[in-house]
Amino acid sequence: MAEQTIRLKEELESKLRLAKDVQELEQIRVEFLGKNGLITGLLKGMKDLSIEEKKTFGQEVNVLKTEAAELIADKGEELKNAEIMAEINAMPDFDISMPGTLDRGSYHPITLVQRQCEKIFKSMGFTVEDYSEVVTDYECFESLNIPKHHPARDMQDTYYLENGQLLKSQTSAAQNAIYKKYKDALVNDGVPIKAIFPGRCFRNEATDACHENTFFQMEGVMVDKNISISNLIFFMKTMLSEVFQKDIRVRLRPGFFPFVEPGFELDISCLICGGEGCPSCKHSGWLELCPCGMIHPEVLKAGGIDPEEYTGFAFGLGLTRLAMMKYGVKDIRDLNSGSLKSLSQFTDDE
Ligand code: FA5
């Protein structure tokens, strides 16, 4: 009986040697290992054998089955490699060590402008803080002097989560945590709180050329003894002249935010239309860029700071709008479009 298995193995090997592609290999597999294949057929002749012979022959057939499967798998591997090599050889002058032909990636314009602002503020002694995008109602509103049902909440159409938390609608949501983090150093060691915290904000906005539902702000706070509006104006002016490297027309007008008193809106003359009026500035010639003001005593108190002794300013810079103005992007929605063609034209010009 061993003769039969040896012969079948030799027949298989010679057929495998001649197989030219995976289709032919599949035919061989079916011929030998299929349900009605030659190897399975060997078992059918076992009925006339003695029990002892059946046992030995059964084992021989099982060994042959395993060997046949391995031989076929090896041949499959060999044929696949040959196909790959044939494809490679068919490519003219293919050099595996050559650099790719795709363009290199580039930083997003908002990242560029954020990094530039961080650099400017760091050079003036501010720390850069990171804060989560999912925050509590207390962080985003109550600690900022906006109690539940306060009409000021209507200014920010907020995404609430089922667990009562919300997607940060303003970077001001980090203020309370920052005050608590640094208040001891302020009170015990006289170290002023000087921090900026850039971050992504979310609002259920009807989008247009200057409004997105997902946009970036950069909050900044400074708290110490005798901080005044002059300090605020100095830092705002320095930041804008460094970012734009040219004179920019700005205007400061009163603005209402429950967490500052007094509060201001800092607008810049639209750089897309030169102040003439266009869709990017809602045809007003001015773009709201950086609301700011003196931190409300209640907000300082909520952060564990005595407002009788300390004062401070806060601002909420619209980073996405700043990127629009700096890079001449007419429609804010282009910045979230993911279009590499439009985004890759911006580079770090430092
Ligand atoms: C605020 O979010 C306040 N937290 C800012 C603040 C901080 C005031 C500290 C005082 C003290 P406002 O909603 O105006 O304010 O947004 C601030 C800036 O974010 C706007 O001037 C604008 O530049 C930008 N911004 C607001 N909404 C959008 C939007 N939908 N798309 C793009 N940018 C926006």
Short mmCIF file of C-alpha atoms and ligand atoms in Angstrom, two decimals:
data_model
loop_
_atom_site.label_atom_id
_atom_site.label_comp_id
_atom_site.label_asym_id
_atom_site.label_seq_id
_atom_site.Cartn_x
_atom_site.Cartn_y
_atom_site.Cartn_z
CA MET A 1 0.00 0.00 0.00
CA ALA A 2 2.88 2.38 0.73
CA GLU A 3 3.68 2.16 -2.98
CA GLN A 4 0.38 3.85 -3.81
CA THR A 5 1.01 6.82 -1.52
CA ILE A 6 4.60 7.19 -2.74
CA ARG A 7 3.46 7.15 -6.37
CA LEU A 8 0.75 9.70 -5.72
CA LYS A 9 3.20 11.99 -3.98
CA GLU A 10 5.61 11.76 -6.93
CA GLU A 11 2.77 12.49 -9.35
CA LEU A 12 1.78 15.52 -7.29
CA GLU A 13 5.38 16.80 -7.19
CA SER A 14 5.81 16.51 -10.92
CA LYS A 15 2.51 18.33 -11.57
CA LEU A 16 3.49 21.07 -9.13
CA ARG A 17 6.81 21.54 -10.93
CA LEU A 18 4.90 22.27 -14.15
CA ALA A 19 2.25 24.59 -12.63
CA LYS A 20 2.65 28.08 -14.10
CA ASP A 21 0.14 30.13 -12.13
CA VAL A 22 -2.26 30.09 -9.17
CA GLN A 23 -5.19 28.96 -11.34
CA GLU A 24 -3.30 25.83 -12.38
CA LEU A 25 -2.28 25.28 -8.78
CA GLU A 26 -5.90 25.41 -7.67
CA GLN A 27 -6.81 22.75 -10.23
CA ILE A 28 -4.06 20.51 -8.84
CA ARG A 29 -5.26 21.08 -5.29
CA VAL A 30 -8.79 20.04 -6.21
CA GLU A 31 -7.45 17.03 -8.17
CA PHE A 32 -5.50 15.69 -5.19
CA LEU A 33 -7.12 17.08 -2.04
CA GLY A 34 -10.69 17.83 -3.19
CA LYS A 35 -13.68 15.88 -1.86
CA ASN A 36 -13.46 13.45 -4.79
CA GLY A 37 -9.70 13.91 -5.18
CA LEU A 38 -7.05 11.22 -5.64
CA ILE A 39 -5.84 11.18 -2.03
CA THR A 40 -9.35 10.94 -0.62
CA GLY A 41 -9.99 8.19 -3.19
CA LEU A 42 -7.22 6.08 -1.64
CA LEU A 43 -9.33 5.69 1.49
CA LYS A 44 -12.17 4.22 -0.54
CA GLY A 45 -10.01 1.13 -1.37
CA MET A 46 -9.53 0.39 2.31
CA LYS A 47 -12.75 -1.58 2.76
CA ASP A 48 -11.12 -4.90 1.73
CA LEU A 49 -8.16 -4.54 4.14
CA SER A 50 -7.75 -6.16 7.54
CA ILE A 51 -8.11 -3.99 10.64
CA GLU A 52 -4.33 -3.87 11.12
CA GLU A 53 -3.75 -2.94 7.47
CA LYS A 54 -6.50 -0.32 7.63
CA LYS A 55 -4.75 1.31 10.59
CA THR A 56 -1.32 1.49 8.87
CA PHE A 57 -2.73 2.59 5.53
CA GLY A 58 -4.97 5.21 7.16
CA GLN A 59 -1.93 6.73 8.86
CA GLU A 60 0.03 6.74 5.55
CA VAL A 61 -2.82 8.53 3.78
CA ASN A 62 -3.04 11.15 6.55
CA VAL A 63 0.70 11.80 6.33
CA LEU A 64 0.37 12.12 2.54
CA LYS A 65 -2.54 14.56 2.98
CA THR A 66 -0.47 16.80 5.27
CA GLU A 67 2.57 16.65 2.99
CA ALA A 68 0.45 17.39 -0.09
CA ALA A 69 -1.13 20.42 1.61
CA GLU A 70 2.34 21.73 2.53
CA LEU A 71 3.72 21.17 -0.97
CA ILE A 72 0.76 23.00 -2.49
CA ALA A 73 1.08 25.90 -0.02
CA ASP A 74 4.83 26.23 -0.75
CA LYS A 75 4.15 26.25 -4.47
CA GLY A 76 1.47 28.92 -3.92
CA GLU A 77 3.98 31.10 -2.11
CA GLU A 78 6.54 30.58 -4.88
CA LEU A 79 4.02 31.53 -7.57
CA LYS A 80 2.88 34.67 -5.70
CA ASN A 81 6.47 35.84 -5.24
CA ALA A 82 7.13 35.19 -8.91
CA GLU A 83 4.09 37.31 -9.81
CA ILE A 84 5.32 40.19 -7.61
CA MET A 85 8.80 39.99 -9.10
CA ALA A 86 7.31 39.96 -12.61
CA GLU A 87 5.34 43.12 -11.76
CA ILE A 88 8.45 44.79 -10.35
CA ASN A 89 10.52 43.80 -13.37
CA ALA A 90 7.84 45.16 -15.66
CA MET A 91 8.21 48.62 -14.07
CA PRO A 92 10.74 50.67 -15.96
CA ASP A 93 13.75 51.73 -13.83
CA PHE A 94 12.03 50.93 -10.53
CA ASP A 95 14.29 52.02 -7.70
CA ILE A 96 12.93 50.99 -4.30
CA SER A 97 15.19 53.52 -2.54
CA MET A 98 13.84 56.55 -4.41
CA PRO A 99 11.82 59.10 -2.36
CA GLY A 100 8.02 59.10 -2.85
CA THR A 101 6.46 61.38 -5.42
CA LEU A 102 3.65 62.64 -3.14
CA ASP A 103 3.98 66.17 -1.73
CA ARG A 104 5.25 66.46 1.81
CA GLY A 105 2.68 67.39 4.44
CA SER A 106 2.40 70.89 5.83
CA TYR A 107 1.10 72.44 9.03
CA HIS A 108 -2.49 73.65 9.06
CA PRO A 109 -2.69 77.49 8.94
CA ILE A 110 -4.44 77.50 12.34
CA THR A 111 -1.57 75.48 13.82
CA LEU A 112 0.89 77.95 12.31
CA VAL A 113 -0.86 80.98 13.74
CA GLN A 114 -1.38 79.25 17.12
CA ARG A 115 2.31 78.44 17.37
CA GLN A 116 3.20 81.99 16.46
CA CYS A 117 0.91 83.37 19.19
CA GLU A 118 2.29 80.89 21.71
CA LYS A 119 5.81 82.02 20.88
CA ILE A 120 4.89 85.68 21.30
CA PHE A 121 3.18 85.17 24.65
CA LYS A 122 5.85 82.81 25.94
CA SER A 123 8.43 85.49 25.23
CA MET A 124 6.36 87.80 27.48
CA GLY A 125 6.36 85.29 30.34
CA PHE A 126 3.03 83.49 29.76
CA THR A 127 2.69 79.74 30.23
CA VAL A 128 0.81 77.68 27.63
CA GLU A 129 -1.92 75.50 29.11
CA ASP A 130 -3.84 72.61 27.62
CA TYR A 131 -7.46 71.94 28.55
CA SER A 132 -10.04 69.31 27.71
CA GLU A 133 -12.75 69.73 25.08
CA VAL A 134 -15.46 68.13 27.22
CA VAL A 135 -16.12 70.27 30.29
CA THR A 136 -18.72 70.73 33.00
CA ASP A 137 -21.45 73.34 33.14
CA TYR A 138 -19.66 74.83 36.14
CA GLU A 139 -16.40 75.28 34.21
CA CYS A 140 -17.98 76.71 31.06
CA PHE A 141 -20.65 78.90 32.64
CA GLU A 142 -21.27 78.95 36.38
CA SER A 143 -17.69 79.67 37.46
CA LEU A 144 -17.75 82.48 34.88
CA ASN A 145 -20.61 84.30 36.56
CA ILE A 146 -23.19 82.82 34.18
CA PRO A 147 -25.68 80.96 36.41
CA LYS A 148 -28.21 78.48 35.04
CA HIS A 149 -30.92 80.17 32.93
CA HIS A 150 -28.84 83.34 32.51
CA PRO A 151 -29.67 84.89 29.11
CA ALA A 152 -25.93 85.17 28.29
CA ARG A 153 -26.02 81.42 27.67
CA ASP A 154 -28.12 82.10 24.58
CA MET A 155 -25.12 83.75 22.91
CA GLN A 156 -23.47 80.33 22.67
CA ASP A 157 -25.69 77.57 21.27
CA THR A 158 -24.01 74.80 23.21
CA TYR A 159 -23.77 71.06 22.53
CA TYR A 160 -24.77 69.27 25.76
CA LEU A 161 -23.94 65.63 26.33
CA GLU A 162 -26.34 63.15 27.86
CA ASN A 163 -24.28 63.01 31.05
CA GLY A 164 -24.74 66.75 31.64
CA GLN A 165 -21.27 67.70 30.45
CA LEU A 166 -20.83 69.79 27.32
CA LEU A 167 -18.49 70.47 24.43
CA LYS A 168 -16.47 73.53 25.35
CA SER A 169 -18.14 76.53 23.68
CA GLN A 170 -15.40 78.95 24.76
CA THR A 171 -11.83 78.62 25.99
CA SER A 172 -12.89 80.71 28.99
CA ALA A 173 -14.05 77.33 30.37
CA ALA A 174 -10.48 76.74 31.53
CA GLN A 175 -10.19 79.99 33.52
CA ASN A 176 -11.40 78.59 36.85
CA ALA A 177 -8.97 75.65 36.74
CA ILE A 178 -6.07 77.94 35.83
CA TYR A 179 -6.77 80.28 38.75
CA LYS A 180 -6.97 77.35 41.14
CA LYS A 181 -3.75 75.88 39.74
CA TYR A 182 -1.68 79.04 40.21
CA LYS A 183 -3.39 80.92 43.08
CA ASP A 184 -1.02 79.60 45.77
CA ALA A 185 2.05 80.76 43.88
CA LEU A 186 0.34 84.15 43.41
CA VAL A 187 -0.62 84.60 47.04
CA ASN A 188 2.37 82.96 48.77
CA ASP A 189 5.22 83.81 46.40
CA GLY A 190 3.89 86.88 44.56
CA VAL A 191 4.15 85.13 41.14
CA PRO A 192 1.62 86.74 38.77
CA ILE A 193 -0.71 84.41 36.90
CA LYS A 194 0.12 84.75 33.21
CA ALA A 195 -1.33 81.99 31.05
CA ILE A 196 -2.69 81.40 27.58
CA PHE A 197 -4.78 78.39 26.66
CA PRO A 198 -5.54 77.70 23.01
CA GLY A 199 -8.29 75.20 22.24
CA ARG A 200 -11.06 74.03 19.99
CA CYS A 201 -14.57 75.30 20.65
CA PHE A 202 -17.91 74.01 19.47
CA ARG A 203 -21.18 75.87 18.89
CA ASN A 204 -24.30 74.92 17.02
CA GLU A 205 -23.85 77.85 14.61
CA ALA A 206 -25.45 78.49 11.24
CA THR A 207 -22.20 78.63 9.30
CA ASP A 208 -21.21 81.43 6.94
CA ALA A 209 -17.98 82.99 5.65
CA CYS A 210 -16.90 84.01 9.19
CA HIS A 211 -18.71 81.47 11.41
CA GLU A 212 -17.95 77.80 11.87
CA ASN A 213 -19.46 75.29 14.29
CA THR A 214 -15.96 74.11 15.23
CA PHE A 215 -13.33 76.79 15.61
CA PHE A 216 -10.28 77.69 17.66
CA GLN A 217 -9.87 80.34 20.30
CA MET A 218 -6.92 81.27 22.44
CA GLU A 219 -7.74 82.51 25.91
CA GLY A 220 -5.28 84.60 27.86
CA VAL A 221 -5.34 85.75 31.48
CA MET A 222 -3.09 87.82 33.67
CA VAL A 223 -3.74 88.32 37.40
CA ASP A 224 -1.61 90.28 39.84
CA LYS A 225 -1.79 93.34 42.06
CA ASN A 226 -2.63 96.55 40.19
CA ILE A 227 -3.35 95.05 36.77
CA SER A 228 -5.28 97.58 34.69
CA ILE A 229 -6.78 98.10 31.25
CA SER A 230 -3.46 99.64 30.12
CA ASN A 231 -1.79 96.24 30.64
CA LEU A 232 -4.52 94.60 28.60
CA ILE A 233 -4.13 97.05 25.72
CA PHE A 234 -0.33 96.70 25.77
CA PHE A 235 -0.46 92.89 25.38
CA MET A 236 -3.16 93.02 22.68
CA LYS A 237 -1.19 95.58 20.65
CA THR A 238 2.06 93.65 20.99
CA MET A 239 0.42 90.40 19.91
CA LEU A 240 -1.23 91.92 16.82
CA SER A 241 1.83 93.82 15.63
CA GLU A 242 3.97 90.66 16.00
CA VAL A 243 1.47 88.43 14.20
CA PHE A 244 0.88 90.76 11.26
CA GLN A 245 4.26 92.49 11.16
CA LYS A 246 2.53 95.65 9.95
CA ASP A 247 0.19 98.32 11.26
CA ILE A 248 -3.34 97.05 11.61
CA ARG A 249 -6.38 99.25 12.25
CA VAL A 250 -8.12 98.11 15.41
CA ARG A 251 -11.06 99.43 17.36
CA LEU A 252 -12.07 98.81 20.94
CA ARG A 253 -15.74 99.12 21.78
CA PRO A 254 -17.79 98.15 24.81
CA GLY A 255 -18.82 94.51 24.92
CA PHE A 256 -20.85 92.49 27.38
CA PHE A 257 -19.55 89.26 28.87
CA PRO A 258 -20.68 88.37 32.41
CA PHE A 259 -17.14 87.32 33.34
CA VAL A 260 -15.46 90.67 32.68
CA GLU A 261 -16.19 94.19 33.90
CA PRO A 262 -15.63 96.38 31.99
CA GLY A 263 -15.74 94.27 28.83
CA PHE A 264 -14.63 95.15 25.31
CA GLU A 265 -14.82 93.91 21.77
CA LEU A 266 -11.54 94.27 19.92
CA ASP A 267 -12.18 94.30 16.18
CA ILE A 268 -9.68 94.55 13.37
CA SER A 269 -10.22 96.21 10.04
CA CYS A 270 -10.99 93.39 7.57
CA LEU A 271 -7.82 92.51 5.68
CA ILE A 272 -9.72 90.66 2.97
CA CYS A 273 -11.52 93.79 1.66
CA GLY A 274 -9.34 96.50 3.25
CA GLY A 275 -12.31 97.67 5.33
CA GLU A 276 -14.64 98.18 2.36
CA GLY A 277 -17.05 95.42 3.43
CA CYS A 278 -17.28 91.84 2.13
CA PRO A 279 -18.84 88.47 3.10
CA SER A 280 -15.81 87.65 5.29
CA CYS A 281 -16.63 90.58 7.60
CA LYS A 282 -20.39 90.46 7.12
CA HIS A 283 -20.07 93.63 4.98
CA SER A 284 -19.14 95.76 8.00
CA GLY A 285 -15.45 96.31 7.19
CA TRP A 286 -14.58 95.08 10.71
CA LEU A 287 -14.07 91.61 12.13
CA GLU A 288 -14.70 90.70 15.77
CA LEU A 289 -11.42 89.14 16.75
CA CYS A 290 -10.63 89.35 20.42
CA PRO A 291 -13.17 90.18 23.11
CA CYS A 292 -11.50 91.06 26.35
CA GLY A 293 -11.89 92.89 29.64
CA MET A 294 -11.04 93.08 33.31
CA ILE A 295 -11.84 89.84 35.12
CA HIS A 296 -15.07 90.09 37.12
CA PRO A 297 -14.56 89.95 40.92
CA GLU A 298 -17.00 87.00 41.16
CA VAL A 299 -14.87 85.02 38.71
CA LEU A 300 -11.70 85.67 40.70
CA LYS A 301 -13.53 84.64 43.89
CA ALA A 302 -14.69 81.38 42.26
CA GLY A 303 -11.04 80.71 41.42
CA GLY A 304 -10.00 81.24 45.05
CA ILE A 305 -8.46 84.69 44.49
CA ASP A 306 -9.33 87.71 46.64
CA PRO A 307 -10.65 90.43 44.27
CA GLU A 308 -9.98 93.09 46.93
CA GLU A 309 -6.28 92.42 46.58
CA TYR A 310 -5.84 91.23 43.01
CA THR A 311 -7.11 92.32 39.60
CA GLY A 312 -6.59 90.86 36.16
CA PHE A 313 -7.49 90.91 32.51
CA ALA A 314 -8.73 88.17 30.21
CA PHE A 315 -9.10 87.92 26.45
CA GLY A 316 -10.57 85.34 24.08
CA LEU A 317 -8.76 85.59 20.76
CA GLY A 318 -10.53 84.04 17.74
CA LEU A 319 -7.60 81.99 16.40
CA THR A 320 -9.45 80.71 13.36
CA ARG A 321 -10.41 84.24 12.36
CA LEU A 322 -6.84 85.37 12.99
CA ALA A 323 -5.63 82.67 10.57
CA MET A 324 -8.20 83.92 8.02
CA MET A 325 -6.89 87.47 8.27
CA LYS A 326 -3.21 86.53 8.33
CA TYR A 327 -3.40 84.21 5.33
CA GLY A 328 -6.15 86.03 3.38
CA VAL A 329 -8.62 83.12 3.57
CA LYS A 330 -11.95 84.56 2.43
CA ASP A 331 -14.21 81.83 3.78
CA ILE A 332 -13.63 80.32 7.23
CA ARG A 333 -15.14 77.01 6.05
CA ASP A 334 -12.14 76.44 3.77
CA LEU A 335 -10.02 75.97 6.89
CA ASN A 336 -12.03 72.91 7.95
CA SER A 337 -12.48 71.59 4.43
CA GLY A 338 -9.55 69.17 4.56
CA SER A 339 -8.63 70.23 1.03
CA LEU A 340 -4.88 69.64 0.82
CA LYS A 341 -4.73 71.73 -2.34
CA SER A 342 -5.80 74.89 -0.52
CA LEU A 343 -4.20 74.13 2.86
CA SER A 344 -0.74 73.11 1.66
CA GLN A 345 -0.03 76.58 0.23
CA PHE A 346 0.51 77.99 3.72
CA THR A 347 3.92 77.65 5.22
CA ASP A 348 5.69 78.81 8.31
CA ASP A 349 7.18 82.10 7.18
CA GLU A 350 9.48 82.55 10.14
C1 FA5 B 1 -16.18 84.44 23.90
O1 FA5 B 1 -16.17 83.27 23.50
C2 FA5 B 1 -15.58 84.86 25.19
N1 FA5 B 1 -15.27 83.70 25.95
C3 FA5 B 1 -14.35 85.69 24.92
C4 FA5 B 1 -13.82 86.43 26.11
C5 FA5 B 1 -12.78 85.88 26.83
C6 FA5 B 1 -14.36 87.65 26.47
C7 FA5 B 1 -12.27 86.54 27.92
C8 FA5 B 1 -13.84 88.32 27.54
C9 FA5 B 1 -12.81 87.78 28.26
P1 FA5 B 1 -17.16 85.33 21.64
O2 FA5 B 1 -18.34 84.45 21.65
O3 FA5 B 1 -17.36 86.67 21.10
O4 FA5 B 1 -16.59 85.44 23.12
O5 FA5 B 1 -15.99 84.61 20.85
C10 FA5 B 1 -14.69 85.11 20.90
C11 FA5 B 1 -14.07 85.13 19.49
O6 FA5 B 1 -14.12 83.80 18.98
C12 FA5 B 1 -14.86 85.97 18.49
O7 FA5 B 1 -14.46 87.31 18.51
C13 FA5 B 1 -14.45 85.30 17.19
O8 FA5 B 1 -13.21 85.78 16.76
C14 FA5 B 1 -14.33 83.86 17.60
N2 FA5 B 1 -15.58 83.15 17.29
C15 FA5 B 1 -16.72 83.11 18.01
N3 FA5 B 1 -17.64 82.36 17.40
C16 FA5 B 1 -17.07 81.90 16.27
C17 FA5 B 1 -17.51 81.04 15.20
N4 FA5 B 1 -18.70 80.51 15.20
N5 FA5 B 1 -16.65 80.77 14.20
C18 FA5 B 1 -15.41 81.31 14.24
N6 FA5 B 1 -14.93 82.10 15.19
C19 FA5 B 1 -15.75 82.40 16.21
#
